[in-house]
Short mmCIF file of C-alpha atoms in Angstrom, two decimals:
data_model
loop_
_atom_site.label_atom_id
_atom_site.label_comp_id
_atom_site.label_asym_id
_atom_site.label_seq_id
_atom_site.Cartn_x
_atom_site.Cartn_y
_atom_site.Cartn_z
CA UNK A 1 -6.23 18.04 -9.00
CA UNK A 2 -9.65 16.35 -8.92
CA UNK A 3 -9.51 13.90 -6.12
CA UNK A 4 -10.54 14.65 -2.81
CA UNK A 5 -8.21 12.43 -0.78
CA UNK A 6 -4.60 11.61 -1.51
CA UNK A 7 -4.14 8.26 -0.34
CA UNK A 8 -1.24 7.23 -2.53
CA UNK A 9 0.50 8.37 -5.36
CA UNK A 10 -0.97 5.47 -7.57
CA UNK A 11 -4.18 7.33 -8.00
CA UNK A 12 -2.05 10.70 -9.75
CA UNK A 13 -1.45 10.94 -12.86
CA UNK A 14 1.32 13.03 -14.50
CA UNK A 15 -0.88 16.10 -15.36
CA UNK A 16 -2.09 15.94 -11.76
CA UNK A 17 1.38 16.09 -10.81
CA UNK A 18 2.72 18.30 -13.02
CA UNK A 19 -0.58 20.78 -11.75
CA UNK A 20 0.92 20.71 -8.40
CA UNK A 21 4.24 21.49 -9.23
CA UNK A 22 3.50 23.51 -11.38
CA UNK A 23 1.65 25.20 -8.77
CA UNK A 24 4.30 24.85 -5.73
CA UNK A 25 6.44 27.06 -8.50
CA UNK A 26 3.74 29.99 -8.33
CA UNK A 27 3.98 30.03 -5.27
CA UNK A 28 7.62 29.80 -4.54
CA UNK A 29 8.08 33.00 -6.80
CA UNK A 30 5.63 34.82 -5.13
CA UNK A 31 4.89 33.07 -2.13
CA UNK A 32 2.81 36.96 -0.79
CA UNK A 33 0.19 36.47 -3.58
CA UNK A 34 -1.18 33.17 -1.76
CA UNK A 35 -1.14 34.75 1.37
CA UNK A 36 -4.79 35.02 2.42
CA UNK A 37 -6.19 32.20 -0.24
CA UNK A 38 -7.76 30.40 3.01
CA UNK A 39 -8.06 32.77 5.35
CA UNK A 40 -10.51 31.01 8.24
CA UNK A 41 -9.94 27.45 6.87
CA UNK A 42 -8.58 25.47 9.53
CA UNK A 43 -6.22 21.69 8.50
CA UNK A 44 -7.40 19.07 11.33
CA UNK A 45 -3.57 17.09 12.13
CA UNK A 46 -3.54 13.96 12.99
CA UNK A 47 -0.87 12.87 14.38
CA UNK A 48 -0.42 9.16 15.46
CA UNK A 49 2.99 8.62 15.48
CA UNK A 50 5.96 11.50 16.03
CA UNK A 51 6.99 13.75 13.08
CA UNK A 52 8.64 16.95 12.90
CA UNK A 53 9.31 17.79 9.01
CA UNK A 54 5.73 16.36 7.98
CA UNK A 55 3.71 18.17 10.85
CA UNK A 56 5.34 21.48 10.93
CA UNK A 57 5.49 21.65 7.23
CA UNK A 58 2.21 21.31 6.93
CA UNK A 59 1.03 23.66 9.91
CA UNK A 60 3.45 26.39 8.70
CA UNK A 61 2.09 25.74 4.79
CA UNK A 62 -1.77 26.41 5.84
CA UNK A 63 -0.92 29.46 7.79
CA UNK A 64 1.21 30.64 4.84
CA UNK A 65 -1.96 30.56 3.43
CA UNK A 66 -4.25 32.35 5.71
CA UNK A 67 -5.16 29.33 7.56
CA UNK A 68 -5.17 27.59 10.83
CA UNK A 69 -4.76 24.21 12.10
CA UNK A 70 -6.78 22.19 14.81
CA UNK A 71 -4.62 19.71 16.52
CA UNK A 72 -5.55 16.40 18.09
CA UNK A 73 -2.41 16.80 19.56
CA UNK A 74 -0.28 13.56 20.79
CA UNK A 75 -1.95 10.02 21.17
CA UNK A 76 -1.28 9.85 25.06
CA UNK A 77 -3.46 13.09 25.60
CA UNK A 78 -6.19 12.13 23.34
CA UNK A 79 -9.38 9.99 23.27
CA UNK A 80 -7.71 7.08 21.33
CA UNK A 81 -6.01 5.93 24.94
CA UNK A 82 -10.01 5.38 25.62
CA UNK A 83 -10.08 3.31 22.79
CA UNK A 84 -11.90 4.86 20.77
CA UNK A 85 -11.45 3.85 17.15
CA UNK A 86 -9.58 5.52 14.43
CA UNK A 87 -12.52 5.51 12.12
CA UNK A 88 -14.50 7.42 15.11
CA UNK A 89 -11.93 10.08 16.02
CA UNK A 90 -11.85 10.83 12.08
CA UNK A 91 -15.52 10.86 11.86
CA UNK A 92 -15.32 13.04 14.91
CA UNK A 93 -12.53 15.69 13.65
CA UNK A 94 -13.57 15.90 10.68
CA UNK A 95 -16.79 18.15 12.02
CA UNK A 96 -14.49 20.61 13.11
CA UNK A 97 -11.83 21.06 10.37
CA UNK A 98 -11.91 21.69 6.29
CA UNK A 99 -9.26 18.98 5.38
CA UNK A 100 -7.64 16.26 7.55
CA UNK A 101 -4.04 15.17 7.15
CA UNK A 102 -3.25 11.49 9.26
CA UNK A 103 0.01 9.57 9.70
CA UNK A 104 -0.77 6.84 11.52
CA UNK A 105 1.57 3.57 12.31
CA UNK A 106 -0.86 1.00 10.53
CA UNK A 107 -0.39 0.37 6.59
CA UNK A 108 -4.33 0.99 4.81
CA UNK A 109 -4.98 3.73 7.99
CA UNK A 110 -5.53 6.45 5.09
CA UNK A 111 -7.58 4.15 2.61
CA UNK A 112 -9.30 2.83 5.55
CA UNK A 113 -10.29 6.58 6.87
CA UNK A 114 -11.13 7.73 3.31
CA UNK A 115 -14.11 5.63 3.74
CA UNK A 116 -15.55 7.50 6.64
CA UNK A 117 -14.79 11.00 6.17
CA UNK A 118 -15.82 13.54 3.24
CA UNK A 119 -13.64 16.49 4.05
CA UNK A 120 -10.40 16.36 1.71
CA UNK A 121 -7.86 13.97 3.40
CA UNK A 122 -3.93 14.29 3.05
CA UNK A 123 -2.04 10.79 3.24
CA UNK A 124 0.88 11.67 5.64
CA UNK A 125 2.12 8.19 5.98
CA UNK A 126 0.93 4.96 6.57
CA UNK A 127 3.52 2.55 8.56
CA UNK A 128 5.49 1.10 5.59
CA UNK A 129 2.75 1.88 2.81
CA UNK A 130 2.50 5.46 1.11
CA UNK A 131 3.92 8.51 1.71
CA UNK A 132 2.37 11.10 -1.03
CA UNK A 133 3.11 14.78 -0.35
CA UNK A 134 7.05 13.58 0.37
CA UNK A 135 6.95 12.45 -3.11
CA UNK A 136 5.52 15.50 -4.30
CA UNK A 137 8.18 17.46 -3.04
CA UNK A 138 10.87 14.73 -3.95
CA UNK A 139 9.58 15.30 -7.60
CA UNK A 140 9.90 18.91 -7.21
CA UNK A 141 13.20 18.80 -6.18
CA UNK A 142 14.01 16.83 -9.09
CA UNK A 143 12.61 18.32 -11.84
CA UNK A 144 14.25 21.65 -10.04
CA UNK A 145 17.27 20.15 -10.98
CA UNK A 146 17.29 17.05 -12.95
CA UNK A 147 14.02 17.48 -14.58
CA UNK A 148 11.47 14.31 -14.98
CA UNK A 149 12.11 12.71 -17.97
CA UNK A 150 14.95 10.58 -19.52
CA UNK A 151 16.13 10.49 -15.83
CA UNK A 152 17.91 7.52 -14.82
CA UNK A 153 17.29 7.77 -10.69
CA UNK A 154 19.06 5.39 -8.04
CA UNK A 155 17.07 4.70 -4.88
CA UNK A 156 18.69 3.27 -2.57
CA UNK A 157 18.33 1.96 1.91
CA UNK A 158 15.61 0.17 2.88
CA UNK A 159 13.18 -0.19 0.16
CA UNK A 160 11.07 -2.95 2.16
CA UNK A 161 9.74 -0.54 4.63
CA UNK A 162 10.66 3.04 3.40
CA UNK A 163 7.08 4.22 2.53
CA UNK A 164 9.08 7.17 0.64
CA UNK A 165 10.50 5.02 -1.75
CA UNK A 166 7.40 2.90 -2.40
CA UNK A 167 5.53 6.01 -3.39
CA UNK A 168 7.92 7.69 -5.20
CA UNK A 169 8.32 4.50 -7.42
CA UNK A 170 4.77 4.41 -7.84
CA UNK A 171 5.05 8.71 -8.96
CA UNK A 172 8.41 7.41 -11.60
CA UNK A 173 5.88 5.06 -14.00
CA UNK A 174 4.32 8.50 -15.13
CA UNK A 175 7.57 9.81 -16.71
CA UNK A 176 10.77 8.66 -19.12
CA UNK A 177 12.59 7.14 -16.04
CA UNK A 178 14.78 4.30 -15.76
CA UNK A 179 14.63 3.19 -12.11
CA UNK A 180 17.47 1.34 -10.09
CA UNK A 181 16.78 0.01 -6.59
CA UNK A 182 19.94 -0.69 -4.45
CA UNK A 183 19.62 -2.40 -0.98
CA UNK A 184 20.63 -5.53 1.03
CA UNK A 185 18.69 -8.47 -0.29
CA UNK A 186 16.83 -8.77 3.17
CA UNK A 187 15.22 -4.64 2.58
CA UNK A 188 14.53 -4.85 -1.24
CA UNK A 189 11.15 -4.08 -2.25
CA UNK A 190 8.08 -5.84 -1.24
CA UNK A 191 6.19 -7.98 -3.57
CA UNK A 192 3.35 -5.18 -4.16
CA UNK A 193 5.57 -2.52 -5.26
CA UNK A 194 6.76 -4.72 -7.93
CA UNK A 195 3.92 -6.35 -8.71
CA UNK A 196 2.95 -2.41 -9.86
CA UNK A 197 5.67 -1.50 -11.11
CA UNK A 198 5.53 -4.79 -13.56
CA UNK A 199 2.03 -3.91 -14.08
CA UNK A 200 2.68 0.21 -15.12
CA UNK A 201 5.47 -1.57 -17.21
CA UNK A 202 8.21 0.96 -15.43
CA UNK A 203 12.10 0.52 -16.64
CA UNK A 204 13.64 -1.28 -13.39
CA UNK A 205 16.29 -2.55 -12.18
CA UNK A 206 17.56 -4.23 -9.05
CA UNK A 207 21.15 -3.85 -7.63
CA UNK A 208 22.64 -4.82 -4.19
CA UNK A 209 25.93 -2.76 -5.24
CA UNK A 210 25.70 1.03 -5.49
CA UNK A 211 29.05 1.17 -7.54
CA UNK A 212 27.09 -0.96 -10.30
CA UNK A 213 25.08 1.76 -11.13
CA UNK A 214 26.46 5.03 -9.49
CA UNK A 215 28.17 6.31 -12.77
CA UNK A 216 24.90 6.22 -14.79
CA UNK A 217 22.43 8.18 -11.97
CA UNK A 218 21.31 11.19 -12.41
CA UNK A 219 19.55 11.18 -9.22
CA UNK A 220 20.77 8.86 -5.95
CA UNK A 221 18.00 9.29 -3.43
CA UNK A 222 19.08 7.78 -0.34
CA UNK A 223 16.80 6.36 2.61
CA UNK A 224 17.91 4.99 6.39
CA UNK A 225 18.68 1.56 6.47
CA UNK A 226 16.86 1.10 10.19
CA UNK A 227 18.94 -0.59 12.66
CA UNK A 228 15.91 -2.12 14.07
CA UNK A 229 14.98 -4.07 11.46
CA UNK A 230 17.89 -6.38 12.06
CA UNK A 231 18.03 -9.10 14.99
CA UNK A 232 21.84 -8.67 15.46
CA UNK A 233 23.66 -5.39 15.57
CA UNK A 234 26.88 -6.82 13.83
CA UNK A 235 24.53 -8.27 10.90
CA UNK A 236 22.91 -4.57 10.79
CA UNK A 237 26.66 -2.60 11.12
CA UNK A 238 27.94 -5.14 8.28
CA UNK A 239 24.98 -4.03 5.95
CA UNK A 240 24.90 -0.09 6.68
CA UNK A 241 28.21 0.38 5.88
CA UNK A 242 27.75 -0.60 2.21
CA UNK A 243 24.87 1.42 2.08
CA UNK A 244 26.93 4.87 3.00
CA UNK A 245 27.90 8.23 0.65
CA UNK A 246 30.89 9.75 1.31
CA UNK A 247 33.50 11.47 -0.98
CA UNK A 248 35.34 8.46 -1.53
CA UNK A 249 32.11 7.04 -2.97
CA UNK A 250 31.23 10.05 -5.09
CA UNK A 251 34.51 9.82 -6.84
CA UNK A 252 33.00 7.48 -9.27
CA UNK A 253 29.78 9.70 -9.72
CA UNK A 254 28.43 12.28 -12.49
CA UNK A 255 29.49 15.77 -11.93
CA UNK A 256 25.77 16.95 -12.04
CA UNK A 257 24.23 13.88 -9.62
CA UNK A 258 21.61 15.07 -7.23
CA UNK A 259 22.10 13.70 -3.93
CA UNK A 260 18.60 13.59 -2.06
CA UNK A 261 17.38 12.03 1.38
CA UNK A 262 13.78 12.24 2.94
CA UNK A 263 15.43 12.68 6.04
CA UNK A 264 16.59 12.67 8.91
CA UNK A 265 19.54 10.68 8.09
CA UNK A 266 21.86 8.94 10.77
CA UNK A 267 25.03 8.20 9.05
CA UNK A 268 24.37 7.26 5.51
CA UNK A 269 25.23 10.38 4.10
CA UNK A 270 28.37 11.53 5.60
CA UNK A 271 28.31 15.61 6.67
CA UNK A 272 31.41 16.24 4.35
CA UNK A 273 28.50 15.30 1.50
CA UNK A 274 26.77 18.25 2.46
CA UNK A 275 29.32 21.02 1.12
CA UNK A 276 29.31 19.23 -2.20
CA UNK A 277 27.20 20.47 -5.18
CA UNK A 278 25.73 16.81 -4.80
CA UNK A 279 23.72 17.44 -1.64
CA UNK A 280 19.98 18.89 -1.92
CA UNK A 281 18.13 17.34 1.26
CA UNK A 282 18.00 20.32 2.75
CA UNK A 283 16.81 22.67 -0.43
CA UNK A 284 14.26 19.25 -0.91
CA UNK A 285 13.05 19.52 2.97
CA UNK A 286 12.29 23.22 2.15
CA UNK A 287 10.18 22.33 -1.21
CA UNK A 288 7.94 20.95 1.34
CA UNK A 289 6.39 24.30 1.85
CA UNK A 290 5.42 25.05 -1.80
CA UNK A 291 4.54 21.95 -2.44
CA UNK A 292 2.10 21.18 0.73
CA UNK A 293 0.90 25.06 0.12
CA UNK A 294 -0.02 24.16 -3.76
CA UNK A 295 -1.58 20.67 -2.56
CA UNK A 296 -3.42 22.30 0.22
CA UNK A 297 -4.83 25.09 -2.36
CA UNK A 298 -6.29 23.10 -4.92
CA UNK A 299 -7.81 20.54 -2.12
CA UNK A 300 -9.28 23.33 -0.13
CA UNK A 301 -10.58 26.01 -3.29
CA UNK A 302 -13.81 23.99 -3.57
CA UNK A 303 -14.22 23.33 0.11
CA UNK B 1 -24.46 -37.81 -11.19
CA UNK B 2 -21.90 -40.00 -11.26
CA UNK B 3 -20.74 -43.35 -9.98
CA UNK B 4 -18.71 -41.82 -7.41
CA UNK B 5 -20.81 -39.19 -6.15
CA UNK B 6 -23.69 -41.82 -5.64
CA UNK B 7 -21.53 -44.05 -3.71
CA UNK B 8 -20.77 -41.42 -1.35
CA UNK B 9 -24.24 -40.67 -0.28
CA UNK B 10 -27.60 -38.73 -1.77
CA UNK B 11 -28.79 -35.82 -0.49
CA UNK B 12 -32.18 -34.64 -1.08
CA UNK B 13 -32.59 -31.14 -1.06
CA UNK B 14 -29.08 -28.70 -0.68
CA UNK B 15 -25.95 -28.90 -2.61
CA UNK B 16 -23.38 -30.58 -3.83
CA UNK B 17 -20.00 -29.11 -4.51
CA UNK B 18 -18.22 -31.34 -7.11
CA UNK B 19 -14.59 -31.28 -8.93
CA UNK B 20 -13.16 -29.62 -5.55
CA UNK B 21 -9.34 -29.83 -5.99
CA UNK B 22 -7.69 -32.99 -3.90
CA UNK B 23 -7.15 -32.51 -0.40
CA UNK B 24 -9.13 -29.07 -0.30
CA UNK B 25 -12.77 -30.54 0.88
CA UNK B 26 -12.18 -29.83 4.68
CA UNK B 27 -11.28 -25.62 4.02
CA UNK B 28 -14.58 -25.94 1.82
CA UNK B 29 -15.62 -26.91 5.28
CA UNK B 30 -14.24 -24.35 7.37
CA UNK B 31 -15.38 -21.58 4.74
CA UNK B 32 -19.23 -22.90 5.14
CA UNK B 33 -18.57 -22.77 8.63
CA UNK B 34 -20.03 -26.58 8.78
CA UNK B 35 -17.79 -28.31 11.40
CA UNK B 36 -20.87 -31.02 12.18
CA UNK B 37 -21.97 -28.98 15.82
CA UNK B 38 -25.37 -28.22 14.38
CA UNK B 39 -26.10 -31.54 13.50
CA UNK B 40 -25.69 -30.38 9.66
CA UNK B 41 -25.76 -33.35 7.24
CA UNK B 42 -22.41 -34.17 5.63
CA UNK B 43 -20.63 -36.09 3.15
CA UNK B 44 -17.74 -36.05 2.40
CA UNK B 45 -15.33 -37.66 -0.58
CA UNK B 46 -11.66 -37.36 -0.58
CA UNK B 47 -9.50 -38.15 -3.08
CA UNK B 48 -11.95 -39.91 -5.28
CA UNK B 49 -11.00 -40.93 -9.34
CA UNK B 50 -12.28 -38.82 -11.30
CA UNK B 51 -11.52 -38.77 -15.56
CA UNK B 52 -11.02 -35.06 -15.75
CA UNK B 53 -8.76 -34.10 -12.55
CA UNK B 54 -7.03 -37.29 -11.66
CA UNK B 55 -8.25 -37.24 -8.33
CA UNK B 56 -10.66 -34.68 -7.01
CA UNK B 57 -13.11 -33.61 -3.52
CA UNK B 58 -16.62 -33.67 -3.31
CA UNK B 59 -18.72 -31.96 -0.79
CA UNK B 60 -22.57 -32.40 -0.42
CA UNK B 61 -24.60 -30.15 2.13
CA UNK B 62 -28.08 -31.05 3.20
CA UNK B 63 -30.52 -28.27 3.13
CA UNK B 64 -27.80 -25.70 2.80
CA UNK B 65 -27.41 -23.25 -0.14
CA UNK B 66 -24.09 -21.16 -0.24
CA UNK B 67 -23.86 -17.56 -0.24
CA UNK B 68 -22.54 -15.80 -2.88
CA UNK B 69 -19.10 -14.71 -0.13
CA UNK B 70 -18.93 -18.33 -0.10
CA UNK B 71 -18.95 -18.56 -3.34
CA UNK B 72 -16.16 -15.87 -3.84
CA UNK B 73 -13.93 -17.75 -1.67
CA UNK B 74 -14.91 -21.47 -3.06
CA UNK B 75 -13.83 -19.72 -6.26
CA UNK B 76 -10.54 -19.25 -5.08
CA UNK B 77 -8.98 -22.05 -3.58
CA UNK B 78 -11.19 -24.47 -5.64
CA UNK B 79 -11.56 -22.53 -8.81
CA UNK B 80 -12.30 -25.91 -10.71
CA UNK B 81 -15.50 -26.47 -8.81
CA UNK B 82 -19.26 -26.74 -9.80
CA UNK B 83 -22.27 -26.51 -7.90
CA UNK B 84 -25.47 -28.14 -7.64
CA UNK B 85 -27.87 -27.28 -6.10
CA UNK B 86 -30.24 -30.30 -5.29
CA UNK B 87 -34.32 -30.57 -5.20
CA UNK B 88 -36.05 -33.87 -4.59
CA UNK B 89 -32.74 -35.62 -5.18
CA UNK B 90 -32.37 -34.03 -8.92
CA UNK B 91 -30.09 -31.55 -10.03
CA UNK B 92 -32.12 -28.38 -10.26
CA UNK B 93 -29.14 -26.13 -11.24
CA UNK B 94 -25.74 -26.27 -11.74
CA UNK B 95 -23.19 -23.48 -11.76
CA UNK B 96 -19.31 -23.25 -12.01
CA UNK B 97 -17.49 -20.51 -10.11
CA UNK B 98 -16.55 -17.77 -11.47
CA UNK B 99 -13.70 -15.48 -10.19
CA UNK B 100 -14.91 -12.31 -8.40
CA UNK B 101 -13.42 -9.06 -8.67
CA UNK B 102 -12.96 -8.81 -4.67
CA UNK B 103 -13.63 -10.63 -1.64
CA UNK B 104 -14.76 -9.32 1.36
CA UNK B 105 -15.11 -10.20 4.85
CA UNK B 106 -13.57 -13.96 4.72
CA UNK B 107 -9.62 -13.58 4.35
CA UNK B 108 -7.78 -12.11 6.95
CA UNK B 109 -4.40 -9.65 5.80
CA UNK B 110 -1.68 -11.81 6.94
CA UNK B 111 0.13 -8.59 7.69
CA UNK B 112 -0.35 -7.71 11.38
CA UNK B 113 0.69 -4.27 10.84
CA UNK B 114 -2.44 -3.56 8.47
CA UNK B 115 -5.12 -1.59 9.71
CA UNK B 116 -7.90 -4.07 8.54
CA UNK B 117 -6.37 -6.45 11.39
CA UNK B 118 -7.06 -3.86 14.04
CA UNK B 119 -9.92 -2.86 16.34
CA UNK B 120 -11.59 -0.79 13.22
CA UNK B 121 -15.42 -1.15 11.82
CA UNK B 122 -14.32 -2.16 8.83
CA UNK B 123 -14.27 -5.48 6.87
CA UNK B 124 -11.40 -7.08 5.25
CA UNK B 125 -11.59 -6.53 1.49
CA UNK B 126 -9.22 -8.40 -1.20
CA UNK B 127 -8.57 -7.86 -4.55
CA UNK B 128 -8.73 -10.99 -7.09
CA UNK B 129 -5.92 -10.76 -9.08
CA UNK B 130 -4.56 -13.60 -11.79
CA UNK B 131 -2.70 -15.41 -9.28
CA UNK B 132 -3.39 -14.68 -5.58
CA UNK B 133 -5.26 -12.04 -4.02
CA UNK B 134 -4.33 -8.74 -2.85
CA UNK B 135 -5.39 -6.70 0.30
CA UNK B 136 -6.97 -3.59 -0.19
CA UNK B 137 -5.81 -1.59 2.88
CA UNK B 138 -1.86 -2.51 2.82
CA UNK B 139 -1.97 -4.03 -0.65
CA UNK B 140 0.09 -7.82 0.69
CA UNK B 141 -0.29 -10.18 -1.87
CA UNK B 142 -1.15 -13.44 -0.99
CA UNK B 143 -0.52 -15.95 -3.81
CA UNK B 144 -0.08 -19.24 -1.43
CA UNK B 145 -2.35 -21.62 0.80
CA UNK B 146 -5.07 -18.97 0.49
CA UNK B 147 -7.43 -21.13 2.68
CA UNK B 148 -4.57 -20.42 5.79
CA UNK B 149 -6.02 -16.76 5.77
CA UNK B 150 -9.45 -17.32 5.56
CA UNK B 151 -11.14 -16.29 8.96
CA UNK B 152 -14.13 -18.32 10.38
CA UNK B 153 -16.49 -16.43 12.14
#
């Protein structure tokens, strides 16, 4: 991949995609031969809001390969509660480590930073804006087992807000997809995403009923509808339940639908999901490895 | 110059900003920053006939020439607009606006939760596009009553 950050998925195109994954698969066959690739590199995290999957995924996928990480560690115990600004502590961190990976509450935070620093910088979510190496590994997953073109995909929860879904709709334009968003009218997308979706001229198509569309997916990728988006816990109980999988639902799906989730889910996948053939959150959570290993190799082999 | 434009006042060396879209002459105001404090010299014309827009603004500045930001933002809430600049009470040049390809500095992101809003050394930036203008950090479009966002310093 030639660029140095990875800001959003808008700036890849499908052979820098396709290099990745194609990479992640290396890797995942013989994950030993990467081993040492960066031995003495260290990944500077920072970490402005909590995360579990994205952090340790990407501390345990620089050590697979030979690596280290340096740690701002959490906001309270940091400089930022002097005030200090997030351009500064970049500016700062970026002395010490080879490639910087930021999620940080504010939408632009990673275009923003990408202005100040020159060491590679890894997108890791930006409030409701992008969320690039998820995608990544959501497209693994897929292609793993629905492949990435002439794939009709439903993606359904809270599209307003879900930076997951906004990048992976972004990542769709570059293959044969027909896309079909499925939400409450009050979470569909914002105006941007379809403003570049219109503008990549992507196949799309926008649903408040999951039964509409269930029997054509290939793929149903399911987000959190969050409860605190809603000013009245009936309104928000009313909506989630419409937005729930559960056998009962799947009844009317394709034999071979992949169910997939960015996680962590509350209760829109139900657990009895989970012993279906539908259900690959958990094999996609794992693809985060491979896929933040391949990433972090071709940022760091120039470095 | 026309009829109208003399009867409003002549200036003698600064400019006038003609063909300014009805009702829009006071946020050409607010984006010069001219709010009459500094003694600047002003006139104003609201709502005046004209043949080609019905009804139309018309600002005229003494001594002042715009910036080109200015320009950029004139060019978006009054993209109809020409400029003269004025010498010795004579047109000396005379310029329509022409659509940038960003704007920076003048708008502020409407969305509180963008990073440009925050305490950061950066200035807001906007893309131009066909029919509003788009934030560069969180990418919110803003197609309506552009002049609410624009930020007087």
């Amino acid at each position: 991949m030639r660029h140095d950050h990875l800001i959003d998925t808008k700036q890849l195109s499908r052979q820098d995609i396709e290099d990745v994954l194609d990479r992640a698969a290396e890797i995942d066959a013989d994950p030993a031969a990467f081993g040492d690739r960066h031995a003495g590199k260290l990944l500077g995290l920072l970490f402005y809001e909590p995360s579990t999957r994205t952090k340790m995924s990407f501390e345990t996928s620089i050590k697979r390969l030979g690596g280290d990480i340096v740690d701002m560690g959490s906001v309270e115990s940091s400089s930022v509660k002097k005030g200090e600004s997030l351009a500064d502590t970049t500016r700062v961190i970026e002395g010490y480590a080879d490639a910087l990976v930021l999620r940080h509450p504010s939408q632009g935070a990673a275009k923003m930073v990408s202005e100040f620093v020159d060491v590679p910088l890894l997108n890791a979510g930006d409030g409701a804006g992008h969320h690039p190496t998820q995608t990544l590994l959501d497209l693994y997953t897929i292609r793993e087992n629905a492949g990435l073109d002439d794939l009709t995909i439903g993606i359904m929860g809270d599209l307003k807000y879900g930076r997951t879904v906004h990048s992976l709709a972004h990542a769709l334009t570059n293959f044969d997809t027909r896309q079909h968003f499925i939400s409450p009218g009050s979470l569909k997308l914002p105006r941007s995403v379809r403003y570049d979706l219109h503008e990549a001229g992507a196949n799309v198509r926008e649903h408040t009923d999951i039964e509409d569309v269930l029997p054509n997916l290939d793929v149903l990728y399911v987000t959190r509808i969050q409860r605190e988006r809603f000013p009245d816990e009936n309104e928000y109980r009313a909506v989630a339940g419409d937005y729930r999988i559960d056998l009962e639902t799947l009844e009317g799906a394709r034999d071979d639908l992949t169910i997939m989730h960015p996680l962590p889910r509350v209760d829109e996948i139900a657990p009895e999901v989970d012993e279906t053939d539908h259900a690959k959150y958990f094999e996609q959570a794992h693809n985060g490895i491979p896929v933040r290993m391949a990433l972090l190799d071709s940022m760091l082999e120039d470095q | 110059m026309s009829d109208h434009e003399l009867r409003v006042s002549k200036i003698r060396n600064g400019t006038v900003i003609d063909h300014i879209r009805a009702g829009q002459a006071l946020n050409v105001l607010a984006i010069l920053g001219i709010d009459g404090s500094d003694g600047e010299e002003v006139s104003v014309g609201m709502n005046v006939p004209s043949d080609r827009m019905g009804r139309k603004d018309i600002v005229k500045v003494e001594g002042k020439e715009l910036s080109q930001n200015e320009v950029d933002v004139l060019s978006l809430i009054a993209p109809d607009a020409s400029i003269n600049i004025i010498r010795e009470y004579e047109v000396a040049e005379k310029h329509r606006l022409e659509r940038p390809e960003y704007v920076v500095g003048i708008l502020s992101c409407p969305n509180s939760n963008c990073i440009s809003t925050e305490d950061e050394p950066v200035d807001s930036k906007f893309e131009v596009l066909s029919d509003g203008v788009r934030c560069e950090y969180c990418e919110t479009i803003i197609r309506d009553d552009l002049a609410a966002h624009i930020s007087v310093k």
